[in-house]
PDB file of C-alpha atoms in Angstrom:
ATOM      1  CA  MET U   1      87.552 142.753  62.522  1.00  0.00           C
ATOM      2  CA  THR U   2      90.261 141.350  64.665  1.00  0.00           C
ATOM      3  CA  LYS U   3      93.479 140.367  63.349  1.00  0.00           C
ATOM      4  CA  PRO U   4      94.768 136.710  63.195  1.00  0.00           C
ATOM      5  CA  LEU U   5      97.262 136.242  66.507  1.00  0.00           C
ATOM      6  CA  THR U   6     100.844 135.465  65.403  1.00  0.00           C
ATOM      7  CA  GLN U   7     103.478 134.453  68.205  1.00  0.00           C
ATOM      8  CA  GLU U   8     104.179 138.283  67.941  1.00  0.00           C
ATOM      9  CA  ASN U   9     100.614 139.600  68.288  1.00  0.00           C
ATOM     10  CA  ARG U  10     100.514 136.946  71.326  1.00  0.00           C
ATOM     11  CA  ASN U  11     103.730 138.444  73.319  1.00  0.00           C
ATOM     12  CA  SER U  12     102.468 142.186  72.574  1.00  0.00           C
ATOM     13  CA  VAL U  13      99.336 141.413  74.112  1.00  0.00           C
ATOM     14  CA  LYS U  14     100.509 139.505  76.586  1.00  0.00           C
ATOM     15  CA  GLU U  15     102.992 142.774  77.751  1.00  0.00           C
ATOM     16  CA  ALA U  16     100.032 144.920  77.614  1.00  0.00           C
ATOM     17  CA  VAL U  17      98.076 142.972  79.818  1.00  0.00           C
ATOM     18  CA  GLU U  18     100.945 142.466  82.268  1.00  0.00           C
ATOM     19  CA  SER U  19     101.519 146.262  82.192  1.00  0.00           C
ATOM     20  CA  ALA U  20      97.554 146.986  82.915  1.00  0.00           C
ATOM     21  CA  LEU U  21      97.520 144.291  85.881  1.00  0.00           C
ATOM     22  CA  GLU U  22     100.844 146.157  86.850  1.00  0.00           C
ATOM     23  CA  ARG U  23      99.251 149.790  86.881  1.00  0.00           C
ATOM     24  CA  TYR U  24      96.247 148.233  88.950  1.00  0.00           C
ATOM     25  CA  GLN U  25      98.319 146.893  91.515  1.00  0.00           C
ATOM     26  CA  LEU U  26     100.107 150.572  91.990  1.00  0.00           C
ATOM     27  CA  TYR U  27      96.803 152.346  91.561  1.00  0.00           C
ATOM     28  CA  VAL U  28      95.621 150.236  94.270  1.00  0.00           C
ATOM     29  CA  LEU U  29      98.520 151.461  96.422  1.00  0.00           C
ATOM     30  CA  LEU U  30      98.920 154.713  95.436  1.00  0.00           C
ATOM     31  CA  LEU U  31      94.739 155.537  96.044  1.00  0.00           C
ATOM     32  CA  ASP U  32      95.550 156.167  99.644  1.00  0.00           C
ATOM     33  CA  GLU U  33      98.835 158.332  98.865  1.00  0.00           C
ATOM     34  CA  ASP U  34      98.572 162.221  99.214  1.00  0.00           C
ATOM     35  CA  VAL U  35     100.507 164.867  97.272  1.00  0.00           C
ATOM     36  CA  MET U  36     101.852 166.895 100.211  1.00  0.00           C
ATOM     37  CA  PRO U  37     101.183 170.807  99.638  1.00  0.00           C
ATOM     38  CA  LYS U  38     104.218 173.068  99.623  1.00  0.00           C
ATOM     39  CA  VAL U  39     104.675 174.386 102.813  1.00  0.00           C
ATOM     40  CA  THR U  40     108.189 176.518 101.997  1.00  0.00           C
ATOM     41  CA  GLN U  41     108.496 179.321 100.662  1.00  0.00           C
ATOM     42  CA  SER U  42     109.857 179.593  96.977  1.00  0.00           C
ATOM     43  CA  PHE U  43     111.319 182.627  95.650  1.00  0.00           C
ATOM     44  CA  SER U  44     111.192 183.479  91.501  1.00  0.00           C
ATOM     45  CA  LEU U  45     113.304 185.494  89.212  1.00  0.00           C
ATOM     46  CA  ILE U  46     110.013 185.980  87.359  1.00  0.00           C
ATOM     47  CA  PRO U  47     107.895 188.788  88.784  1.00  0.00           C
ATOM     48  CA  PRO U  48     104.688 188.125  89.963  1.00  0.00           C
ATOM     49  CA  THR U  49     101.765 189.139  88.151  1.00  0.00           C
ATOM     50  CA  LYS U  50      98.785 191.388  89.162  1.00  0.00           C
ATOM     51  CA  THR U  51      95.953 189.750  88.149  1.00  0.00           C
ATOM     52  CA  ASN U  52      94.241 189.890  91.300  1.00  0.00           C
ATOM     53  CA  GLU U  53      94.166 185.931  91.266  1.00  0.00           C
ATOM     54  CA  PHE U  54      94.808 183.968  94.491  1.00  0.00           C
ATOM     55  CA  TYR U  55      97.136 180.960  93.752  1.00  0.00           C
ATOM     56  CA  SER U  56      97.694 178.668  97.241  1.00  0.00           C
ATOM     57  CA  SER U  57      99.569 175.227  96.392  1.00  0.00           C
ATOM     58  CA  THR U  58      97.871 173.713  99.163  1.00  0.00           C
ATOM     59  CA  GLU U  59      94.293 174.410  97.353  1.00  0.00           C
ATOM     60  CA  HIS U  60      96.331 173.269  93.801  1.00  0.00           C
ATOM     61  CA  ALA U  61      97.649 170.102  96.166  1.00  0.00           C
ATOM     62  CA  ALA U  62      93.887 169.357  96.744  1.00  0.00           C
ATOM     63  CA  VAL U  63      92.753 169.533  93.657  1.00  0.00           C
ATOM     64  CA  GLU U  64      95.392 167.499  92.047  1.00  0.00           C
ATOM     65  CA  ASN U  65      94.806 164.600  94.823  1.00  0.00           C
ATOM     66  CA  ILE U  66      90.976 164.451  93.588  1.00  0.00           C
ATOM     67  CA  GLU U  67      91.592 164.376  90.443  1.00  0.00           C
ATOM     68  CA  LYS U  68      94.352 161.424  90.475  1.00  0.00           C
ATOM     69  CA  LYS U  69      92.286 159.766  93.022  1.00  0.00           C
ATOM     70  CA  LYS U  70      89.333 159.705  90.553  1.00  0.00           C
ATOM     71  CA  GLN U  71      91.502 158.770  87.512  1.00  0.00           C
ATOM     72  CA  TYR U  72      92.989 155.610  89.565  1.00  0.00           C
ATOM     73  CA  GLY U  73      89.888 154.884  91.116  1.00  0.00           C
ATOM     74  CA  GLU U  74      88.035 155.088  87.778  1.00  0.00           C
ATOM     75  CA  TYR U  75      90.678 152.371  86.381  1.00  0.00           C
ATOM     76  CA  ILE U  76      90.708 150.228  89.173  1.00  0.00           C
ATOM     77  CA  GLU U  77      87.144 149.978  88.897  1.00  0.00           C
ATOM     78  CA  GLN U  78      87.530 149.000  85.155  1.00  0.00           C
ATOM     79  CA  MET U  79      89.822 146.653  85.955  1.00  0.00           C
ATOM     80  CA  ARG U  80      87.677 144.826  88.266  1.00  0.00           C
ATOM     81  CA  LYS U  81      84.790 145.077  85.860  1.00  0.00           C
ATOM     82  CA  ALA U  82      87.114 143.652  82.965  1.00  0.00           C
ATOM     83  CA  ILE U  83      88.672 140.843  85.609  1.00  0.00           C
ATOM     84  CA  ASN U  84      84.750 139.596  87.093  1.00  0.00           C
ATOM     85  CA  LYS U  85      83.686 138.958  83.003  1.00  0.00           C
ATOM     86  CA  LEU U  86      86.215 136.118  83.165  1.00  0.00           C
ATOM     87  CA  SER U  87      85.798 132.912  83.989  1.00  0.00           C
ATOM     88  CA  GLU U  88      86.043 131.676  87.367  1.00  0.00           C
ATOM     89  CA  GLN U  89      89.161 129.655  86.678  1.00  0.00           C
ATOM     90  CA  GLU U  90      90.344 132.217  84.375  1.00  0.00           C
ATOM     91  CA  ARG U  91      90.036 134.886  87.070  1.00  0.00           C
ATOM     92  CA  ALA U  92      91.682 133.143  89.853  1.00  0.00           C
ATOM     93  CA  ILE U  93      94.454 132.396  87.400  1.00  0.00           C
ATOM     94  CA  ILE U  94      95.026 136.327  86.640  1.00  0.00           C
ATOM     95  CA  ILE U  95      94.001 137.309  90.712  1.00  0.00           C
ATOM     96  CA  GLN U  96      96.727 134.473  92.237  1.00  0.00           C
ATOM     97  CA  ARG U  97      99.075 135.127  89.694  1.00  0.00           C
ATOM     98  CA  TYR U  98      99.172 139.019  89.022  1.00  0.00           C
ATOM     99  CA  LEU U  99      97.146 140.680  91.945  1.00  0.00           C
ATOM    100  CA  THR U 100      98.144 139.011  95.171  1.00  0.00           C
ATOM    101  CA  GLU U 101     101.098 140.737  96.957  1.00  0.00           C
ATOM    102  CA  GLY U 102     104.428 139.473  96.783  1.00  0.00           C
ATOM    103  CA  ASP U 103     105.959 137.060  93.947  1.00  0.00           C
ATOM    104  CA  THR U 104     103.637 134.380  92.933  1.00  0.00           C
ATOM    105  CA  PHE U 105     104.943 132.281  89.937  1.00  0.00           C
ATOM    106  CA  ASP U 106     103.208 130.241  87.747  1.00  0.00           C
ATOM    107  CA  TYR U 107     103.830 126.346  88.944  1.00  0.00           C
ATOM    108  CA  GLN U 108     102.919 127.908  92.058  1.00  0.00           C
ATOM    109  CA  VAL U 109      99.148 128.702  91.026  1.00  0.00           C
ATOM    110  CA  TYR U 110      98.715 125.496  89.410  1.00  0.00           C
ATOM    111  CA  ASN U 111      99.818 123.418  91.453  1.00  0.00           C
ATOM    112  CA  GLU U 112      97.675 125.621  94.336  1.00  0.00           C
ATOM    113  CA  LEU U 113      94.232 125.712  91.574  1.00  0.00           C
ATOM    114  CA  SER U 114      95.066 121.706  91.070  1.00  0.00           C
ATOM    115  CA  LEU U 115      95.829 122.240  87.187  1.00  0.00           C
ATOM    116  CA  SER U 116      98.406 120.379  85.202  1.00  0.00           C
ATOM    117  CA  GLU U 117     100.975 122.722  83.616  1.00  0.00           C
ATOM    118  CA  ARG U 118      99.179 122.533  80.327  1.00  0.00           C
ATOM    119  CA  GLN U 119      96.074 122.985  81.349  1.00  0.00           C
ATOM    120  CA  TYR U 120      97.087 126.153  83.407  1.00  0.00           C
ATOM    121  CA  TYR U 121      98.506 127.858  80.242  1.00  0.00           C
ATOM    122  CA  ARG U 122      96.184 127.528  78.202  1.00  0.00           C
ATOM    123  CA  ILE U 123      93.785 128.562  80.750  1.00  0.00           C
ATOM    124  CA  LYS U 124      95.550 131.542  81.639  1.00  0.00           C
ATOM    125  CA  SER U 125      96.691 132.575  77.415  1.00  0.00           C
ATOM    126  CA  LYS U 126      92.875 132.694  77.251  1.00  0.00           C
ATOM    127  CA  ALA U 127      92.045 135.077  80.098  1.00  0.00           C
ATOM    128  CA  ILE U 128      95.038 136.951  78.743  1.00  0.00           C
ATOM    129  CA  HIS U 129      93.316 137.210  75.617  1.00  0.00           C
ATOM    130  CA  LYS U 130      89.793 138.058  76.836  1.00  0.00           C
ATOM    131  CA  LEU U 131      90.960 140.631  79.267  1.00  0.00           C
ATOM    132  CA  ALA U 132      93.254 142.500  76.154  1.00  0.00           C
ATOM    133  CA  PHE U 133      89.882 142.096  74.175  1.00  0.00           C
ATOM    134  CA  ILE U 134      87.717 143.686  76.784  1.00  0.00           C
ATOM    135  CA  LEU U 135      90.365 146.316  77.776  1.00  0.00           C
ATOM    136  CA  GLN U 136      90.708 146.919  74.063  1.00  0.00           C
ATOM    137  CA  LEU U 137      94.760 146.994  74.325  1.00  0.00           C
TER     138      LEU U 137
END
């Protein structure tokens, strides 16, 4: 059963959702970035082990890239599904306010969507709380 929302809970829920949306933006940007393999030779004071196992920094970097890309892709897909569960107005507010490039301010979004300030904040608050519930934040 869910707890009643106090002002403190509302603020922490809003921060958690905004953090998740920021992470989504970063993952979209990072999905195309690659971890570069180490090309230069490295020296260590610890003697190498004789286990007959082959270690390649290039292979290690490739495996890391694949794992990170998979992780980023799963997170991005989870966020897309959650955002698509919102109503059309809620989705428009979240996308325009948090997922567009550059700094978009609340007043720009509610003017663009032809909403009153009060109506905008009500819809935005509802959307944030729905996302928190869907994402289990």
